[in-house]
């Protein structure tokens, strides 16, 4: 199965066969998923693997503790809590992802974005191995009992849970909105030089790649992304005084802000998955698409005027060009730890 097909055909799977998922396979897929994260951005995280019945029972109980332990919990039919428990027990394996938190907002975003991107890589790699996954983050999980079960320490942040298993039937695809409808271009008024022209990735090609990337998972099908393609060279120069790889344009990807903090976090994660899809497609096409979270996105005044809604926030800035990207080689191999519980 090729990359484009995998990105577009991957579905969130909620019904699994009973077949166990080998921890060795998950370890190897996770290693690959981490190595596909080729950014200079930091990635400090850990994850826990729940696959034995005993561990899953414990996990399910901790997840619903907020519901069962509350005053109004007694009013909730046992059918509902039973259903939640059943969801976990009928899932052959669950991976809990935890990111390092940081006092600095940019660092915090980098750590979180890295884990989201690795989770998306894992969903794609799993799909190629016949494994279905579901990103699961219900608000009721945010409770001390669940945090205690996963050993969440201060300075750590829960990113999400992936439910994993083999499946019989792929769920039906839910249509995506064409990227063109969430797209703005800041184009040059003056014609680019012949040399710069040769390095541009044409808008139609970026849109074509984005129309593959939009098959990212996103909760509630909110499709919370907005794309701004900056090809105006004066604006590009202001965004970075010394572009790496001579990239002549920028793709800025923003998340539409939700008032509810839980939804806001889910939307940020969905945009990270989309950006990861885009980077994989770009690499496949031989483009450079260096991703960063520059300092300026947190500043009150941006270096250029961007058509952003006050409710939107920038998730990633991609420096795009046709020049082959200098491969980023980290000083150390990606750090991850899968702990089986
Ligand atoms: C951050 C995030 C959180 C999600 N949380 C849930 C969830 O709690 N329950 C659920 O059923 N699906 C969840 N999803 C999956 C979406 O519902 C799913 O991606 C969407 O319906 C599109 O379907 P597809 O992934 O098959 O293309 C989540 C997805 C993301 C990216």
Short mmCIF file of C-alpha atoms and ligand atoms in Angstrom, two decimals:
data_model
loop_
_atom_site.label_atom_id
_atom_site.label_comp_id
_atom_site.label_asym_id
_atom_site.label_seq_id
_atom_site.Cartn_x
_atom_site.Cartn_y
_atom_site.Cartn_z
CA UNK A 1 0.00 0.00 0.00
CA UNK A 2 1.51 3.34 -0.94
CA UNK A 3 1.71 6.38 1.32
CA UNK A 4 -1.11 8.40 -0.25
CA UNK A 5 -3.43 5.39 -0.19
CA UNK A 6 -2.56 4.72 3.47
CA UNK A 7 -3.23 8.32 4.52
CA UNK A 8 -6.55 8.45 2.69
CA UNK A 9 -7.78 4.97 3.55
CA UNK A 10 -6.86 4.92 7.25
CA UNK A 11 -9.97 4.96 9.38
CA UNK A 12 -10.62 5.20 13.08
CA UNK A 13 -11.58 1.69 14.08
CA UNK A 14 -13.87 1.10 17.05
CA UNK A 15 -14.64 -2.63 16.69
CA UNK A 16 -11.87 -5.17 16.94
CA UNK A 17 -11.33 -8.89 16.56
CA UNK A 18 -10.22 -10.66 19.73
CA UNK A 19 -6.78 -11.46 18.26
CA UNK A 20 -3.97 -10.19 20.52
CA UNK A 21 -1.56 -7.50 19.35
CA UNK A 22 2.02 -8.55 19.97
CA UNK A 23 4.02 -6.13 22.08
CA UNK A 24 7.11 -6.80 19.92
CA UNK A 25 5.21 -5.58 16.84
CA UNK A 26 4.03 -2.47 18.65
CA UNK A 27 7.55 -1.76 19.81
CA UNK A 28 8.89 -2.03 16.30
CA UNK A 29 6.09 0.13 14.82
CA UNK A 30 6.58 2.71 17.51
CA UNK A 31 10.30 2.84 16.79
CA UNK A 32 9.52 3.44 13.10
CA UNK A 33 6.85 6.02 13.97
CA UNK A 34 9.35 7.91 16.11
CA UNK A 35 12.02 7.83 13.42
CA UNK A 36 9.54 9.30 10.89
CA UNK A 37 9.36 12.35 13.13
CA UNK A 38 12.19 14.19 11.42
CA UNK A 39 11.93 17.57 13.05
CA UNK A 40 14.49 19.53 14.95
CA UNK A 41 11.74 20.15 17.46
CA UNK A 42 12.14 18.36 20.76
CA UNK A 43 10.27 15.18 21.62
CA UNK A 44 10.26 14.10 25.25
CA UNK A 45 7.63 11.52 26.00
CA UNK A 46 6.83 8.05 27.24
CA UNK A 47 4.08 5.53 26.66
CA UNK A 48 2.38 2.67 28.45
CA UNK A 49 1.03 -0.50 26.91
CA UNK A 50 -2.06 -2.20 28.34
CA UNK A 51 -2.86 -5.55 26.76
CA UNK A 52 -3.46 -8.17 29.46
CA UNK A 53 -7.05 -8.54 30.67
CA UNK A 54 -5.96 -7.71 34.22
CA UNK A 55 -4.29 -4.46 33.14
CA UNK A 56 -7.24 -3.45 30.97
CA UNK A 57 -9.72 -4.04 33.81
CA UNK A 58 -7.61 -1.79 36.03
CA UNK A 59 -7.39 0.85 33.33
CA UNK A 60 -11.14 0.77 32.65
CA UNK A 61 -11.93 1.11 36.35
CA UNK A 62 -9.60 4.05 36.71
CA UNK A 63 -11.09 5.76 33.65
CA UNK A 64 -14.66 5.61 34.89
CA UNK A 65 -13.80 6.37 38.52
CA UNK A 66 -14.84 10.00 38.09
CA UNK A 67 -18.28 8.89 36.93
CA UNK A 68 -18.86 6.10 39.45
CA UNK A 69 -17.32 7.98 42.38
CA UNK A 70 -19.27 11.21 41.97
CA UNK A 71 -22.45 12.11 43.82
CA UNK A 72 -24.45 12.09 40.64
CA UNK A 73 -22.67 8.90 39.53
CA UNK A 74 -25.32 6.89 41.34
CA UNK A 75 -27.87 8.38 39.01
CA UNK A 76 -26.04 7.17 35.93
CA UNK A 77 -27.40 3.83 34.76
CA UNK A 78 -24.91 1.02 35.23
CA UNK A 79 -25.53 0.35 31.55
CA UNK A 80 -23.54 3.49 30.66
CA UNK A 81 -20.56 2.73 32.90
CA UNK A 82 -20.78 -0.89 31.77
CA UNK A 83 -20.53 0.26 28.17
CA UNK A 84 -17.41 2.30 28.90
CA UNK A 85 -15.79 -0.66 30.63
CA UNK A 86 -16.78 -2.93 27.75
CA UNK A 87 -15.14 -0.57 25.25
CA UNK A 88 -11.81 -0.96 27.04
CA UNK A 89 -12.17 -4.70 27.62
CA UNK A 90 -13.09 -5.33 23.98
CA UNK A 91 -10.00 -3.45 22.83
CA UNK A 92 -7.05 -5.87 22.57
CA UNK A 93 -4.40 -3.24 23.33
CA UNK A 94 -4.24 0.36 24.49
CA UNK A 95 -1.28 2.70 24.32
CA UNK A 96 -1.28 5.69 26.63
CA UNK A 97 0.90 8.59 25.45
CA UNK A 98 2.39 11.04 27.93
CA UNK A 99 4.42 14.13 26.99
CA UNK A 100 6.83 16.11 29.11
CA UNK A 101 5.27 19.40 30.08
CA UNK A 102 7.20 22.68 30.19
CA UNK A 103 6.81 26.09 31.75
CA UNK A 104 7.74 27.70 28.44
CA UNK A 105 4.73 27.71 26.09
CA UNK A 106 6.75 27.07 22.95
CA UNK A 107 8.56 24.09 24.52
CA UNK A 108 5.24 22.80 25.79
CA UNK A 109 3.74 22.98 22.29
CA UNK A 110 6.81 21.33 20.74
CA UNK A 111 6.63 18.35 23.10
CA UNK A 112 2.91 17.96 22.56
CA UNK A 113 3.11 18.35 18.75
CA UNK A 114 5.88 15.75 18.56
CA UNK A 115 3.81 13.14 20.40
CA UNK A 116 0.71 13.86 18.27
CA UNK A 117 2.76 13.47 15.11
CA UNK A 118 4.30 10.22 16.29
CA UNK A 119 0.81 8.93 17.17
CA UNK A 120 -0.34 9.75 13.63
CA UNK A 121 2.71 7.97 12.15
CA UNK A 122 1.85 4.98 14.30
CA UNK A 123 -1.76 4.95 13.08
CA UNK A 124 -0.53 4.93 9.47
CA UNK A 125 2.07 2.22 10.06
CA UNK A 126 -0.47 0.15 11.98
CA UNK A 127 -2.95 0.46 9.11
CA UNK A 128 -0.34 -1.01 6.76
CA UNK A 129 -0.13 -4.01 9.12
CA UNK A 130 -3.90 -4.52 9.28
CA UNK A 131 -4.18 -2.81 12.67
CA UNK A 132 -7.02 -0.42 13.33
CA UNK A 133 -6.67 2.34 15.93
CA UNK A 134 -8.81 4.94 17.62
CA UNK A 135 -7.55 8.09 19.31
CA UNK A 136 -9.56 8.13 22.50
CA UNK A 137 -9.68 11.17 24.79
CA UNK A 138 -12.95 11.50 26.64
CA UNK A 139 -13.10 14.37 29.17
CA UNK A 140 -14.06 11.93 31.96
CA UNK A 141 -10.57 10.41 31.72
CA UNK A 142 -9.13 13.53 33.32
CA UNK A 143 -9.45 12.30 36.84
CA UNK A 144 -6.98 11.55 39.67
CA UNK A 145 -7.70 7.84 39.59
CA UNK A 146 -6.73 7.52 35.91
CA UNK A 147 -3.71 9.79 36.40
CA UNK A 148 -2.66 7.66 39.34
CA UNK A 149 -3.00 4.47 37.26
CA UNK A 150 -0.74 5.86 34.52
CA UNK A 151 1.64 7.37 37.07
CA UNK A 152 1.26 10.88 35.67
CA UNK A 153 3.78 13.06 37.47
CA UNK A 154 3.85 16.81 37.79
CA UNK A 155 5.72 18.07 34.73
CA UNK A 156 3.92 15.57 32.55
CA UNK A 157 0.86 15.88 30.35
CA UNK A 158 -1.52 13.24 28.98
CA UNK A 159 -1.69 13.43 25.18
CA UNK A 160 -4.09 10.62 24.40
CA UNK A 161 -4.88 6.93 24.31
CA UNK A 162 -4.75 4.81 21.18
CA UNK A 163 -7.13 1.86 21.17
CA UNK A 164 -5.58 -0.83 18.97
CA UNK A 165 -6.68 -4.08 17.39
CA UNK A 166 -7.11 -6.14 14.25
CA UNK A 167 -10.46 -5.70 12.53
CA UNK A 168 -12.73 -7.34 9.97
CA UNK A 169 -14.33 -4.40 8.27
CA UNK A 170 -13.04 -0.91 7.63
CA UNK A 171 -15.55 1.78 8.67
CA UNK A 172 -16.99 3.99 5.95
CA UNK A 173 -15.03 7.14 5.16
CA UNK A 174 -16.47 10.49 6.22
CA UNK A 175 -15.97 13.06 3.49
CA UNK A 176 -13.44 15.86 3.96
CA UNK A 177 -13.87 19.49 3.01
CA UNK A 178 -11.58 20.47 0.10
CA UNK A 179 -8.47 22.26 1.40
CA UNK A 180 -9.28 25.14 -0.99
CA UNK A 181 -12.13 26.14 1.33
CA UNK A 182 -9.76 26.68 4.27
CA UNK A 183 -7.00 28.32 2.25
CA UNK A 184 -5.62 31.83 1.86
CA UNK A 185 -2.62 32.77 -0.27
CA UNK A 186 -0.40 35.78 0.32
CA UNK A 187 1.09 36.04 -3.14
CA UNK A 188 3.75 38.37 -4.46
CA UNK A 189 2.61 41.43 -6.30
CA UNK A 190 5.92 41.60 -8.17
CA UNK A 191 6.95 38.70 -10.36
CA UNK A 192 9.53 36.35 -8.78
CA UNK A 193 12.97 36.08 -10.30
CA UNK A 194 13.61 33.15 -12.62
CA UNK A 195 15.80 31.46 -9.98
CA UNK A 196 13.22 31.79 -7.22
CA UNK A 197 10.49 30.62 -9.58
CA UNK A 198 12.32 27.34 -10.04
CA UNK A 199 12.20 26.69 -6.30
CA UNK A 200 8.53 27.45 -5.71
CA UNK A 201 6.08 24.71 -5.09
CA UNK A 202 3.02 25.92 -6.98
CA UNK A 203 -0.12 26.58 -4.94
CA UNK A 204 -2.02 23.93 -6.86
CA UNK A 205 0.60 21.32 -5.88
CA UNK A 206 0.51 22.37 -2.22
CA UNK A 207 -3.28 22.15 -2.34
CA UNK A 208 -3.09 18.72 -3.91
CA UNK A 209 -0.86 17.53 -1.04
CA UNK A 210 -3.18 19.19 1.50
CA UNK A 211 -6.17 17.41 0.03
CA UNK A 212 -4.42 14.16 0.96
CA UNK A 213 -3.35 15.47 4.38
CA UNK A 214 -6.93 16.46 5.33
CA UNK A 215 -7.69 12.75 5.78
CA UNK A 216 -6.17 13.18 9.24
CA UNK A 217 -8.22 11.99 12.21
CA UNK A 218 -10.10 14.84 13.88
CA UNK A 219 -12.61 14.60 16.67
CA UNK A 220 -16.21 15.41 15.84
CA UNK A 221 -15.17 15.96 12.19
CA UNK A 222 -14.59 19.60 13.10
CA UNK A 223 -11.75 19.82 10.51
CA UNK A 224 -10.24 22.63 12.59
CA UNK A 225 -7.51 23.74 10.16
CA UNK A 226 -6.75 26.90 8.23
CA UNK A 227 -3.92 27.18 5.67
CA UNK A 228 -2.05 30.34 4.76
CA UNK A 229 0.43 29.99 1.91
CA UNK A 230 2.94 32.83 1.86
CA UNK A 231 4.72 33.20 -1.46
CA UNK A 232 5.26 36.95 -1.37
CA UNK A 233 9.06 37.14 -1.14
CA UNK A 234 9.04 40.29 0.99
CA UNK A 235 6.80 38.58 3.52
CA UNK A 236 8.92 35.43 3.33
CA UNK A 237 12.05 37.47 4.03
CA UNK A 238 10.38 38.99 7.08
CA UNK A 239 9.37 35.59 8.41
CA UNK A 240 12.93 34.36 8.34
CA UNK A 241 16.05 36.37 7.62
CA UNK A 242 18.02 33.28 6.57
CA UNK A 243 15.85 30.52 5.11
CA UNK A 244 17.29 27.03 5.40
CA UNK A 245 17.40 25.09 2.11
CA UNK A 246 16.65 28.36 0.25
CA UNK A 247 12.94 27.76 0.68
CA UNK A 248 10.99 30.50 -1.05
CA UNK A 249 7.60 30.04 0.63
CA UNK A 250 5.88 29.28 3.88
CA UNK A 251 2.82 27.26 4.68
CA UNK A 252 1.31 28.39 7.96
CA UNK A 253 -1.18 26.00 9.49
CA UNK A 254 -3.50 27.31 12.18
CA UNK A 255 -6.09 25.67 14.39
CA UNK A 256 -9.50 27.21 14.84
CA UNK A 257 -9.92 27.86 18.54
CA UNK A 258 -12.74 26.23 20.47
CA UNK A 259 -14.01 27.75 23.69
CA UNK A 260 -13.99 24.35 25.43
CA UNK A 261 -10.38 23.59 26.50
CA UNK A 262 -10.81 19.84 25.91
CA UNK A 263 -11.97 20.42 22.32
CA UNK A 264 -9.23 23.00 21.88
CA UNK A 265 -6.59 20.43 22.77
CA UNK A 266 -8.18 17.81 20.50
CA UNK A 267 -8.19 20.29 17.62
CA UNK A 268 -4.54 21.16 18.18
CA UNK A 269 -3.78 17.41 18.03
CA UNK A 270 -5.83 16.99 14.84
CA UNK A 271 -3.90 19.80 13.15
CA UNK A 272 -0.62 18.15 14.20
CA UNK A 273 -1.82 14.92 12.53
CA UNK A 274 -2.64 16.85 9.35
CA UNK A 275 0.76 18.57 9.35
CA UNK A 276 2.46 15.21 9.81
CA UNK A 277 0.51 13.79 6.83
CA UNK A 278 1.56 16.81 4.78
CA UNK A 279 5.23 16.37 5.69
CA UNK A 280 5.13 12.71 4.68
CA UNK A 281 3.55 13.58 1.32
CA UNK A 282 6.05 16.41 0.79
CA UNK A 283 8.99 14.07 1.49
CA UNK A 284 7.49 11.56 -0.93
CA UNK A 285 7.39 14.26 -3.61
CA UNK A 286 10.98 15.28 -2.90
CA UNK A 287 10.08 18.72 -1.51
CA UNK A 288 11.61 20.26 1.54
CA UNK A 289 9.03 21.07 4.20
CA UNK A 290 10.94 22.06 7.31
CA UNK A 291 8.58 22.34 10.23
CA UNK A 292 8.97 24.66 13.17
CA UNK A 293 7.12 26.52 15.87
CA UNK A 294 8.95 29.84 15.65
CA UNK A 295 9.18 32.20 18.59
CA UNK A 296 7.29 34.93 16.72
CA UNK A 297 3.97 33.04 16.81
CA UNK A 298 3.76 33.83 20.55
CA UNK A 299 4.50 37.51 20.09
CA UNK A 300 1.79 40.12 20.28
CA UNK A 301 2.82 41.59 16.96
CA UNK A 302 3.53 39.14 14.14
CA UNK A 303 6.32 39.92 11.64
CA UNK A 304 3.73 40.12 8.84
CA UNK A 305 0.04 40.71 8.84
CA UNK A 306 -1.72 37.36 8.60
CA UNK A 307 -5.40 36.79 7.84
CA UNK A 308 -5.95 34.99 11.12
CA UNK A 309 -9.13 35.07 13.11
CA UNK A 310 -8.50 36.19 16.73
CA UNK A 311 -9.76 32.78 17.75
CA UNK A 312 -7.16 30.93 15.65
CA UNK A 313 -3.70 29.88 16.73
CA UNK A 314 -0.71 28.86 14.63
CA UNK A 315 0.29 25.23 15.11
CA UNK A 316 3.08 24.86 12.57
CA UNK A 317 5.12 26.87 10.13
CA UNK A 318 6.48 24.92 7.16
CA UNK A 319 9.27 26.24 5.03
CA UNK A 320 8.55 24.85 1.59
CA UNK A 321 10.66 24.53 -1.51
CA UNK A 322 11.56 22.15 -4.29
CA UNK A 323 15.15 21.92 -3.10
CA UNK A 324 15.83 18.58 -1.54
CA UNK A 325 15.76 18.90 2.21
CA UNK A 326 19.02 18.45 4.02
CA UNK A 327 18.12 15.45 6.13
CA UNK A 328 17.94 16.28 9.78
CA UNK A 329 20.07 13.88 11.77
CA UNK A 330 19.46 14.07 15.48
CA UNK A 331 22.44 13.81 17.76
CA UNK A 332 20.77 10.94 19.54
CA UNK A 333 18.21 8.46 18.29
CA UNK A 334 14.58 9.23 19.25
CA UNK A 335 13.92 8.51 22.88
CA UNK A 336 10.89 6.49 23.69
CA UNK A 337 9.95 3.91 26.18
CA UNK A 338 7.12 1.47 25.91
CA UNK A 339 6.28 0.10 29.35
CA UNK A 340 3.98 -2.92 29.47
CA UNK A 341 1.57 -2.87 32.37
C1 LIG B 1 -7.28 14.23 19.15
C2 LIG B 1 -8.37 13.29 18.73
C3 LIG B 1 -9.25 12.82 19.68
C4 LIG B 1 -10.26 11.92 19.32
N1 LIG B 1 -11.10 11.44 20.31
C5 LIG B 1 -12.05 10.55 19.98
C6 LIG B 1 -12.89 9.99 21.00
O1 LIG B 1 -12.72 10.29 22.19
N2 LIG B 1 -13.85 9.11 20.63
C7 LIG B 1 -14.04 8.75 19.31
O2 LIG B 1 -14.92 7.95 19.03
N3 LIG B 1 -13.23 9.24 18.32
C8 LIG B 1 -12.25 10.11 18.62
N4 LIG B 1 -11.41 10.60 17.63
C9 LIG B 1 -11.51 10.08 16.24
C10 LIG B 1 -12.42 10.91 15.36
O3 LIG B 1 -13.75 10.74 15.75
C11 LIG B 1 -12.22 10.47 13.89
O4 LIG B 1 -10.91 10.78 13.50
C12 LIG B 1 -13.19 11.17 12.94
O5 LIG B 1 -14.50 10.71 13.13
C13 LIG B 1 -12.81 10.93 11.48
O6 LIG B 1 -12.85 9.57 11.16
P1 LIG B 1 -11.57 8.82 10.57
O7 LIG B 1 -10.47 8.93 11.57
O8 LIG B 1 -12.04 7.42 10.36
O9 LIG B 1 -11.20 9.46 9.26
C14 LIG B 1 -10.40 11.49 17.96
C15 LIG B 1 -9.49 11.99 17.01
C16 LIG B 1 -8.48 12.87 17.38
C17 LIG B 1 -7.48 13.35 16.37
#
